Amino acid sequence: MTETATPRRARLDQSVIVDAVLALASADPGARITFKRLGEALGVDATAMYRHFRNKEELTRAALDRVAGMAVADARAEPGSWRQRLERHLMRNAELSLLYPSVAADWALVDPGGPGDLASDQHILETLHEGGLRGERLVRAYSAVSGFALAQSAALAQEVLAGGEGAREGAIPWISSFGGADLTEFPLVREYRDELLAIDGLAVYRAGVQAILDSVERWAAEAADTADPANPDAKGAERSV
């Protein structure tokens, strides 16, 4: 009599666990990830996670690092100018945050510090460098780009966790209402009332990215005007942003 072989479960390791984290985050966007839920999804006891991650924060760092690396890989996959590649990187970061909200909600609180995170830093720096920034200008531009992208991506993810129609698409209104207030004393708010109420979270993110990159282009142009022909690598380092 021939026995039917029982399929072997995939070996549990950090990569498999992070795969499960992202699968759960995508399938159930309004729920937080716990070791108990991971154990159920992987068919193991929840305590098995502790053999690979010391705690939930370490697991969160690994998942965020994976998402950061995904955004960079997607941004590098297509050719384009430095601005197009950086914009693609930042917008992909927002899209992935909406896809994996229970992970991305911690963007502003947890520093992944892994290869994906470092690849993200490298890509931001190299595109800004290619755009013409050096020295202090480069570091300040990196700070603006990275800080805005992570904070706003986390905010988009938090909206998904909070629920609401359109949250998964980043379509939660930026201004939900003016509370029935008399806008007579606020003429510009009254004039642009409908346009303001039409803004959603993803539109705010996109507008912020555009404004920062517009500034980067101006800073690069100013740096080019003041560059030392004898030392092109010092371009822009002598003046602050």
PDB file of N, CA, C and O in Angstrom, residues 94-124:
ATOM      1  N   ALA A  94       3.777  56.065  -1.299  1.00  0.00           N
ATOM      2  CA  ALA A  94       2.411  56.338  -0.846  1.00  0.00           C
ATOM      3  C   ALA A  94       1.467  55.212  -1.241  1.00  0.00           C
ATOM      4  O   ALA A  94       0.623  54.780  -0.445  1.00  0.00           O
ATOM      5  N   GLU A  95       1.596  54.721  -2.470  1.00  0.00           N
ATOM      6  CA  GLU A  95       0.729  53.636  -2.940  1.00  0.00           C
ATOM      7  C   GLU A  95       0.912  52.372  -2.102  1.00  0.00           C
ATOM      8  O   GLU A  95      -0.065  51.695  -1.749  1.00  0.00           O
ATOM      9  N   LEU A  96       2.151  52.046  -1.779  1.00  0.00           N
ATOM     10  CA  LEU A  96       2.419  50.861  -0.969  1.00  0.00           C
ATOM     11  C   LEU A  96       1.928  51.047   0.464  1.00  0.00           C
ATOM     12  O   LEU A  96       1.521  50.086   1.123  1.00  0.00           O
ATOM     13  N   SER A  97       1.947  52.282   0.935  1.00  0.00           N
ATOM     14  CA  SER A  97       1.425  52.561   2.278  1.00  0.00           C
ATOM     15  C   SER A  97      -0.074  52.325   2.338  1.00  0.00           C
ATOM     16  O   SER A  97      -0.605  51.858   3.349  1.00  0.00           O
ATOM     17  N   LEU A  98      -0.761  52.650   1.265  1.00  0.00           N
ATOM     18  CA  LEU A  98      -2.194  52.386   1.191  1.00  0.00           C
ATOM     19  C   LEU A  98      -2.470  50.894   1.036  1.00  0.00           C
ATOM     20  O   LEU A  98      -3.496  50.390   1.498  1.00  0.00           O
ATOM     21  N   LEU A  99      -1.548  50.180   0.405  1.00  0.00           N
ATOM     22  CA  LEU A  99      -1.712  48.744   0.209  1.00  0.00           C
ATOM     23  C   LEU A  99      -1.441  47.970   1.497  1.00  0.00           C
ATOM     24  O   LEU A  99      -2.109  46.974   1.783  1.00  0.00           O
ATOM     25  N   TYR A 100      -0.458  48.445   2.280  1.00  0.00           N
ATOM     26  CA  TYR A 100      -0.064  47.765   3.520  1.00  0.00           C
ATOM     27  C   TYR A 100      -0.192  48.723   4.712  1.00  0.00           C
ATOM     28  O   TYR A 100       0.799  49.061   5.368  1.00  0.00           O
ATOM     29  N   PRO A 101      -1.384  49.189   5.001  1.00  0.00           N
ATOM     30  CA  PRO A 101      -1.549  50.264   5.995  1.00  0.00           C
ATOM     31  C   PRO A 101      -1.129  49.899   7.414  1.00  0.00           C
ATOM     32  O   PRO A 101      -0.592  50.750   8.131  1.00  0.00           O
ATOM     33  N   SER A 102      -1.365  48.661   7.842  1.00  0.00           N
ATOM     34  CA  SER A 102      -1.020  48.312   9.211  1.00  0.00           C
ATOM     35  C   SER A 102       0.485  48.264   9.425  1.00  0.00           C
ATOM     36  O   SER A 102       0.962  48.334  10.560  1.00  0.00           O
ATOM     37  N   VAL A 103       1.245  48.187   8.341  1.00  0.00           N
ATOM     38  CA  VAL A 103       2.700  48.286   8.407  1.00  0.00           C
ATOM     39  C   VAL A 103       3.129  49.747   8.279  1.00  0.00           C
ATOM     40  O   VAL A 103       3.882  50.279   9.098  1.00  0.00           O
ATOM     41  N   ALA A 104       2.630  50.413   7.238  1.00  0.00           N
ATOM     42  CA  ALA A 104       3.068  51.768   6.923  1.00  0.00           C
ATOM     43  C   ALA A 104       2.641  52.814   7.946  1.00  0.00           C
ATOM     44  O   ALA A 104       3.216  53.902   7.986  1.00  0.00           O
ATOM     45  N   ALA A 105       1.661  52.496   8.782  1.00  0.00           N
ATOM     46  CA  ALA A 105       1.232  53.456   9.799  1.00  0.00           C
ATOM     47  C   ALA A 105       2.360  53.821  10.751  1.00  0.00           C
ATOM     48  O   ALA A 105       2.315  54.856  11.413  1.00  0.00           O
ATOM     49  N   ASP A 106       3.413  52.983  10.792  1.00  0.00           N
ATOM     50  CA  ASP A 106       4.536  53.231  11.695  1.00  0.00           C
ATOM     51  C   ASP A 106       5.723  53.908  11.012  1.00  0.00           C
ATOM     52  O   ASP A 106       6.798  54.014  11.607  1.00  0.00           O
ATOM     53  N   TRP A 107       5.537  54.386   9.784  1.00  0.00           N
ATOM     54  CA  TRP A 107       6.648  55.004   9.049  1.00  0.00           C
ATOM     55  C   TRP A 107       7.327  56.110   9.852  1.00  0.00           C
ATOM     56  O   TRP A 107       8.559  56.208   9.869  1.00  0.00           O
ATOM     57  N   ALA A 108       6.545  56.969  10.466  1.00  0.00           N
ATOM     58  CA  ALA A 108       7.117  58.145  11.134  1.00  0.00           C
ATOM     59  C   ALA A 108       7.691  57.816  12.509  1.00  0.00           C
ATOM     60  O   ALA A 108       8.318  58.678  13.134  1.00  0.00           O
ATOM     61  N   LEU A 109       7.482  56.578  12.979  1.00  0.00           N
ATOM     62  CA  LEU A 109       7.906  56.218  14.332  1.00  0.00           C
ATOM     63  C   LEU A 109       9.048  55.224  14.364  1.00  0.00           C
ATOM     64  O   LEU A 109       9.804  55.176  15.338  1.00  0.00           O
ATOM     65  N   VAL A 110       9.174  54.416  13.332  1.00  0.00           N
ATOM     66  CA  VAL A 110      10.153  53.322  13.325  1.00  0.00           C
ATOM     67  C   VAL A 110      11.155  53.532  12.192  1.00  0.00           C
ATOM     68  O   VAL A 110      10.770  53.772  11.046  1.00  0.00           O
ATOM     69  N   ASP A 111      12.432  53.434  12.513  1.00  0.00           N
ATOM     70  CA  ASP A 111      13.493  53.536  11.512  1.00  0.00           C
ATOM     71  C   ASP A 111      13.920  52.125  11.133  1.00  0.00           C
ATOM     72  O   ASP A 111      14.532  51.428  11.950  1.00  0.00           O
ATOM     73  N   PRO A 112      13.614  51.653   9.911  1.00  0.00           N
ATOM     74  CA  PRO A 112      13.932  50.276   9.551  1.00  0.00           C
ATOM     75  C   PRO A 112      15.423  49.960   9.623  1.00  0.00           C
ATOM     76  O   PRO A 112      15.831  48.942  10.163  1.00  0.00           O
ATOM     77  N   GLY A 113      16.250  50.843   9.036  1.00  0.00           N
ATOM     78  CA  GLY A 113      17.694  50.682   9.130  1.00  0.00           C
ATOM     79  C   GLY A 113      18.259  49.479   8.411  1.00  0.00           C
ATOM     80  O   GLY A 113      19.387  49.060   8.675  1.00  0.00           O
ATOM     81  N   GLY A 114      17.502  48.887   7.492  1.00  0.00           N
ATOM     82  CA  GLY A 114      17.971  47.721   6.757  1.00  0.00           C
ATOM     83  C   GLY A 114      18.337  48.060   5.322  1.00  0.00           C
ATOM     84  O   GLY A 114      18.379  49.231   4.934  1.00  0.00           O
ATOM     85  N   PRO A 115      18.605  47.039   4.503  1.00  0.00           N
ATOM     86  CA  PRO A 115      19.029  47.286   3.124  1.00  0.00           C
ATOM     87  C   PRO A 115      17.991  48.013   2.267  1.00  0.00           C
ATOM     88  O   PRO A 115      18.346  48.814   1.405  1.00  0.00           O
ATOM     89  N   GLY A 116      16.707  47.733   2.493  1.00  0.00           N
ATOM     90  CA  GLY A 116      15.683  48.441   1.742  1.00  0.00           C
ATOM     91  C   GLY A 116      15.643  49.916   2.089  1.00  0.00           C
ATOM     92  O   GLY A 116      15.516  50.778   1.217  1.00  0.00           O
ATOM     93  N   ASP A 117      15.751  50.219   3.378  1.00  0.00           N
ATOM     94  CA  ASP A 117      15.759  51.599   3.848  1.00  0.00           C
ATOM     95  C   ASP A 117      16.984  52.334   3.322  1.00  0.00           C
ATOM     96  O   ASP A 117      16.899  53.498   2.895  1.00  0.00           O
ATOM     97  N   LEU A 118      18.142  51.672   3.362  1.00  0.00           N
ATOM     98  CA  LEU A 118      19.368  52.289   2.856  1.00  0.00           C
ATOM     99  C   LEU A 118      19.292  52.514   1.345  1.00  0.00           C
ATOM    100  O   LEU A 118      19.771  53.532   0.834  1.00  0.00           O
ATOM    101  N   ALA A 119      18.671  51.567   0.633  1.00  0.00           N
ATOM    102  CA  ALA A 119      18.494  51.742  -0.807  1.00  0.00           C
ATOM    103  C   ALA A 119      17.600  52.947  -1.092  1.00  0.00           C
ATOM    104  O   ALA A 119      17.814  53.689  -2.062  1.00  0.00           O
ATOM    105  N   SER A 120      16.591  53.158  -0.223  1.00  0.00           N
ATOM    106  CA  SER A 120      15.714  54.320  -0.371  1.00  0.00           C
ATOM    107  C   SER A 120      16.494  55.619  -0.170  1.00  0.00           C
ATOM    108  O   SER A 120      16.383  56.560  -0.960  1.00  0.00           O
ATOM    109  N   ASP A 121      17.301  55.649   0.895  1.00  0.00           N
ATOM    110  CA  ASP A 121      18.133  56.836   1.137  1.00  0.00           C
ATOM    111  C   ASP A 121      19.072  57.091  -0.037  1.00  0.00           C
ATOM    112  O   ASP A 121      19.230  58.233  -0.494  1.00  0.00           O
ATOM    113  N   GLN A 122      19.701  56.014  -0.518  1.00  0.00           N
ATOM    114  CA  GLN A 122      20.637  56.149  -1.629  1.00  0.00           C
ATOM    115  C   GLN A 122      19.940  56.691  -2.877  1.00  0.00           C
ATOM    116  O   GLN A 122      20.475  57.561  -3.574  1.00  0.00           O
ATOM    117  N   HIS A 123      18.746  56.187  -3.154  1.00  0.00           N
ATOM    118  CA  HIS A 123      18.045  56.623  -4.362  1.00  0.00           C
ATOM    119  C   HIS A 123      17.644  58.094  -4.272  1.00  0.00           C
ATOM    120  O   HIS A 123      17.757  58.845  -5.250  1.00  0.00           O
ATOM    121  N   ILE A 124      17.178  58.509  -3.110  1.00  0.00           N
ATOM    122  CA  ILE A 124      16.830  59.924  -2.936  1.00  0.00           C
ATOM    123  C   ILE A 124      18.065  60.796  -3.115  1.00  0.00           C
ATOM    124  O   ILE A 124      18.041  61.796  -3.850  1.00  0.00           O
TER     125      ILE A 124
END
